XYZ file of N, CA, C and O in Angstrom:
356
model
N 2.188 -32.376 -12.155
C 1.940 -31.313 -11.198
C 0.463 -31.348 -10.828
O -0.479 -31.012 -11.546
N 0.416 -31.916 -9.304
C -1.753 -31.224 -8.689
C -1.685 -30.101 -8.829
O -0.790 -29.258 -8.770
N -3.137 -30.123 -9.109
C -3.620 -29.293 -9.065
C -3.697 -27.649 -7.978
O -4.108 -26.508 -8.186
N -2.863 -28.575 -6.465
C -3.075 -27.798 -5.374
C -1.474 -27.077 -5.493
O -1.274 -25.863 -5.511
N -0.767 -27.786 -5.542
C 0.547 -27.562 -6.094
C 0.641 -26.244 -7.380
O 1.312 -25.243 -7.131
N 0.102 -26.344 -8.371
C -0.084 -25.366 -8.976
C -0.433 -24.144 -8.827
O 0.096 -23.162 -9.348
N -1.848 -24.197 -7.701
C -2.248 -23.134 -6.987
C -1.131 -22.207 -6.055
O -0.812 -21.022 -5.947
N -0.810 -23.323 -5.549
C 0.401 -22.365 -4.662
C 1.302 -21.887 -5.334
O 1.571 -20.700 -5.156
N 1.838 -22.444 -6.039
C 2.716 -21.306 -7.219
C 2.085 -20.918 -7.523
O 2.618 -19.861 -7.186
N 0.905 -20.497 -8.112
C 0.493 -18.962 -8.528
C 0.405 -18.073 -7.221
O 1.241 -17.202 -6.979
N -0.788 -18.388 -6.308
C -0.432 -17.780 -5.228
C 0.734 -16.836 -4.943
O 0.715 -15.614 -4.792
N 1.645 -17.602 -4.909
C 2.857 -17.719 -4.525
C 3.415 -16.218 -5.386
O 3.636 -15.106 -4.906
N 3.536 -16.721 -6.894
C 3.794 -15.999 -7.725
C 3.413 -14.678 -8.075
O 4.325 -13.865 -8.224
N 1.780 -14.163 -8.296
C 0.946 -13.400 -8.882
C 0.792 -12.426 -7.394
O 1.513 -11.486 -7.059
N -0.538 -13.071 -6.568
C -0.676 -11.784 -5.488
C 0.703 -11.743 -4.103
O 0.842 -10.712 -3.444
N 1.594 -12.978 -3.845
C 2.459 -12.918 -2.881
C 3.452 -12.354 -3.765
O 4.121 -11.507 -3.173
N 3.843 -12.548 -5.168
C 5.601 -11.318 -5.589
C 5.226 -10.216 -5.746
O 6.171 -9.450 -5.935
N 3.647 -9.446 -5.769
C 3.660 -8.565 -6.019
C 3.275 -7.986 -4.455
O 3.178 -6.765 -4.333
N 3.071 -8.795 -3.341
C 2.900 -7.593 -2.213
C 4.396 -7.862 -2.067
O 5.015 -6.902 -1.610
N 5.044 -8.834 -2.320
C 6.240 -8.595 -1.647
C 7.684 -8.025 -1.977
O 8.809 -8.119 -1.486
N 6.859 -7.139 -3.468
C 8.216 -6.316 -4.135
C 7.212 -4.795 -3.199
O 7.731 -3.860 -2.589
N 5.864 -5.032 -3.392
C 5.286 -3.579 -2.714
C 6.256 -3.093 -1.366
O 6.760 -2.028 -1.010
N 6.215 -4.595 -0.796
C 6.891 -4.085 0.758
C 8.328 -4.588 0.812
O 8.773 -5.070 1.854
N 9.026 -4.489 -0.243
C 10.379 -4.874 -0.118
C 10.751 -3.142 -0.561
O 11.705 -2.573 -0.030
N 9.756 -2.355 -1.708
C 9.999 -1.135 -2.168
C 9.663 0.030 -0.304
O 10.441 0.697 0.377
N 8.062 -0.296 -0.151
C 8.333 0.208 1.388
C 9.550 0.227 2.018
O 10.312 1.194 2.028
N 9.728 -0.764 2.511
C 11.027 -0.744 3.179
C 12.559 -0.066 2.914
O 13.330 0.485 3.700
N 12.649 -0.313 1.637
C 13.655 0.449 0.765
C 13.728 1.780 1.123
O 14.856 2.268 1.201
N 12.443 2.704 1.435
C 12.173 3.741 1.176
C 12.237 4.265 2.757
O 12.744 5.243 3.305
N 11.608 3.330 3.124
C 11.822 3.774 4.730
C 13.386 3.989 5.264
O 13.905 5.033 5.659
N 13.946 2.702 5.150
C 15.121 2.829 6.075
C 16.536 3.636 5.143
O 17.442 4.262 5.692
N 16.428 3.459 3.987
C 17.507 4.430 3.401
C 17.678 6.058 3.545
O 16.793 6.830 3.176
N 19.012 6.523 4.168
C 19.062 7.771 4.236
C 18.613 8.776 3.560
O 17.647 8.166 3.100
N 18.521 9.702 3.164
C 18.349 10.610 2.143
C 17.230 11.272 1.929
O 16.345 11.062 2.758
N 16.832 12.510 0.488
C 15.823 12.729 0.460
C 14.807 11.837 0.837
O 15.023 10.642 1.038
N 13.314 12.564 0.977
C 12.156 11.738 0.256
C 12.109 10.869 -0.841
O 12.304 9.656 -0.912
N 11.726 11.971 -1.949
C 11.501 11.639 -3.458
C 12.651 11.075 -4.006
O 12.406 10.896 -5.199
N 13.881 10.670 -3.720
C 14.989 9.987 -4.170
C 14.745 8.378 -3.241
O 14.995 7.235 -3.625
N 14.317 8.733 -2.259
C 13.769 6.932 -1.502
C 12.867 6.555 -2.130
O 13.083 5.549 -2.807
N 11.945 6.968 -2.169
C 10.517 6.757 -2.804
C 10.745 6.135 -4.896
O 10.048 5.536 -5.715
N 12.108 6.761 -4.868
C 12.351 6.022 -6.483
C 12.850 4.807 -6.272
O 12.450 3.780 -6.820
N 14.004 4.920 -5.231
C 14.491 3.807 -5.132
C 13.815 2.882 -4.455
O 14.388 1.830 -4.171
N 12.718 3.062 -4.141
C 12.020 1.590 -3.360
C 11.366 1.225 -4.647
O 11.584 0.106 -5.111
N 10.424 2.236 -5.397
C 9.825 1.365 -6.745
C 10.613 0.553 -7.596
O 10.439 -0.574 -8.057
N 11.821 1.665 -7.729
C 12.484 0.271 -8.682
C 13.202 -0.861 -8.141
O 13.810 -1.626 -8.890
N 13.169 -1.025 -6.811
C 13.575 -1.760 -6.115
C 12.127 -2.734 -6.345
O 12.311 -3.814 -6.906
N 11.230 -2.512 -6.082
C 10.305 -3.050 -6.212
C 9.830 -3.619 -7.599
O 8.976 -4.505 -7.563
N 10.310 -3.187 -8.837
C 9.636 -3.636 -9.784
C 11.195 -4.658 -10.635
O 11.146 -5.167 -11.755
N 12.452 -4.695 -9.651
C 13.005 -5.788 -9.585
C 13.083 -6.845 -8.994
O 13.802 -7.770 -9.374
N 12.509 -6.867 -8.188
C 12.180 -7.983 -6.984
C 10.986 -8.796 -7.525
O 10.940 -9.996 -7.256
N 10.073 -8.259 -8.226
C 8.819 -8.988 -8.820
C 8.759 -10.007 -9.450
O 8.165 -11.023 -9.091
N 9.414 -9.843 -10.541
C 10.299 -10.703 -11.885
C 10.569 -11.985 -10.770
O 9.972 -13.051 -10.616
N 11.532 -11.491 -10.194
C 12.356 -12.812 -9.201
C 11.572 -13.317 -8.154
O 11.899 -14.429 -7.737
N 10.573 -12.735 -7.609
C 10.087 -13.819 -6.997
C 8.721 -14.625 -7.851
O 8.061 -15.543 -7.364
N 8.524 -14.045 -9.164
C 7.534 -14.704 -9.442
C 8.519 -16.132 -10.071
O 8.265 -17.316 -9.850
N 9.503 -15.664 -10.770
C 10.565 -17.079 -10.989
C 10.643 -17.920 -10.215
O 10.316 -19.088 -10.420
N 11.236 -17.322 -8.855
C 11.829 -18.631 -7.735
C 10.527 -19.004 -7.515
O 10.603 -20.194 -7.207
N 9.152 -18.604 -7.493
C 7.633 -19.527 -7.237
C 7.885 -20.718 -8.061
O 7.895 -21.864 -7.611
N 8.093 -20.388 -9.311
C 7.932 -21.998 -9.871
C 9.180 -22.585 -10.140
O 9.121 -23.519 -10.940
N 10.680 -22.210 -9.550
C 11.768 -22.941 -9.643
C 12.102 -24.003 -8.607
O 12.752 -25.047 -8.661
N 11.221 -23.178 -7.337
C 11.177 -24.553 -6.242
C 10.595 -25.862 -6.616
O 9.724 -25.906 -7.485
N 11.020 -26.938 -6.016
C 10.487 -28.279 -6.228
C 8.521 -28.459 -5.991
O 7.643 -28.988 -6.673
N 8.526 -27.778 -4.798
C 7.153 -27.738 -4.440
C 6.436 -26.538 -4.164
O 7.016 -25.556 -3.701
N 4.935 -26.547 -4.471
C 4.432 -25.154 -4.818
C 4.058 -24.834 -3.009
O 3.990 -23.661 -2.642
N 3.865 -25.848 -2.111
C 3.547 -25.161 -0.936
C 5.201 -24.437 -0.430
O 5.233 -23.211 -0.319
N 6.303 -25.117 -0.191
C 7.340 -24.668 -0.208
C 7.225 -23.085 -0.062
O 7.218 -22.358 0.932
N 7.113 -22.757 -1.785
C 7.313 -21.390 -2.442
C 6.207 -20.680 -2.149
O 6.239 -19.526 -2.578
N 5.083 -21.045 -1.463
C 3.999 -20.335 -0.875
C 4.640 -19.777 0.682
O 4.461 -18.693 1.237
N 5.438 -20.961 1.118
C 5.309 -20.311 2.538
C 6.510 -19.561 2.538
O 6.713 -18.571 3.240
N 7.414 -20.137 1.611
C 8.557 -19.086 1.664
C 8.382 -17.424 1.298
O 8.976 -16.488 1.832
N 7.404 -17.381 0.250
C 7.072 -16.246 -0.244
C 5.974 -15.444 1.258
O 5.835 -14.245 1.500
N 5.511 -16.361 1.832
C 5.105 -15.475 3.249
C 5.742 -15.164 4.543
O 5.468 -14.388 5.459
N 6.644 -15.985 4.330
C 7.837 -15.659 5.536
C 8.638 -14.377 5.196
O 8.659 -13.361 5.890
N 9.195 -14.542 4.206
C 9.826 -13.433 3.516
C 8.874 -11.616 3.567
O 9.304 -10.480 3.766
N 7.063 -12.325 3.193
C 6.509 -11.145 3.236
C 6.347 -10.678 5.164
O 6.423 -9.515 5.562
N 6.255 -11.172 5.537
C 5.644 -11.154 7.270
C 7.242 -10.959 7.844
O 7.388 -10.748 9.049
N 8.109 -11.013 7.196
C 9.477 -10.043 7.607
C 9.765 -8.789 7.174
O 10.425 -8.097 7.948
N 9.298 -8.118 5.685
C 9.013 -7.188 5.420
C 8.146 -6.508 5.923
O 8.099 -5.296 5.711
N 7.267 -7.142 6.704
C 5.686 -6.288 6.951
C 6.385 -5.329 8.551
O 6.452 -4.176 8.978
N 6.849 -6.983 9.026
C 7.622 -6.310 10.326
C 8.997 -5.151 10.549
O 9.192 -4.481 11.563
N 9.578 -5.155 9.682
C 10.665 -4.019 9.258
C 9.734 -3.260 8.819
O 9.974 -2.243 9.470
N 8.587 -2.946 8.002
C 8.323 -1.523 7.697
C 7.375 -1.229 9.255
O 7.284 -0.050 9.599
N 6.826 -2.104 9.979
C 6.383 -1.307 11.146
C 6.923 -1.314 11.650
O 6.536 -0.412 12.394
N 8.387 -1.897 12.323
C 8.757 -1.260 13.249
C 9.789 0.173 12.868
O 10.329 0.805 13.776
N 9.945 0.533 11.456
C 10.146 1.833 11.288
C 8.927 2.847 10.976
O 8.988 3.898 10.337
N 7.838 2.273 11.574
C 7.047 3.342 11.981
C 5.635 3.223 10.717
O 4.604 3.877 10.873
N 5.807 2.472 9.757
C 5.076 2.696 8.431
C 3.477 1.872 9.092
O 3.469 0.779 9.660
N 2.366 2.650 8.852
C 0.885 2.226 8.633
C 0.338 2.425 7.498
O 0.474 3.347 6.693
N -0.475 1.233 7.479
C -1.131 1.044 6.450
C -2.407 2.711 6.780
O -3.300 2.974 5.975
């Protein structure tokens, strides 16, 4: 395994599974019916299951750029579902 290869799985792994359980939990929270504070649970723990798994599939892919860009496609589709239901940073 390079060195650059490695990088991108972490990348990939460490700061991309954790924005992308943040905004997989956003989203959760946004578009599901219901209370507030009952969305707002279910996006965290939505979110703090999604983490685990994408830091896995980072290093189960063959290649670490792969799992870099997959892990940003995936995030830059989340980013776009929580704005177009309205969510700002």
């Amino acid at each position: 395994m390079k060195r650059w290869d490695l990088t991108c799985r972490i990348l990939a792994a460490v700061p991309g599974g954790y924005a992308l359980s943040a905004f997989a939990g956003i989203c959760v929270a946004l578009w599901l019916p219901g209370l507030r504070v009952e969305r707002a649970m279910i996006g965290m723990l939505t979110g703090l299951l999604i983490w685990p798994v994408a830091f896995m599939m980072s290093f189960a892919i063959f290649d670490g750029r792969k799992a870099l860009g997959g892990t940003m496609v995936a995030l830059l589709a989340l980013i776009g579902l929580a704005v177009l239901k309205g969510w700002r940073p």
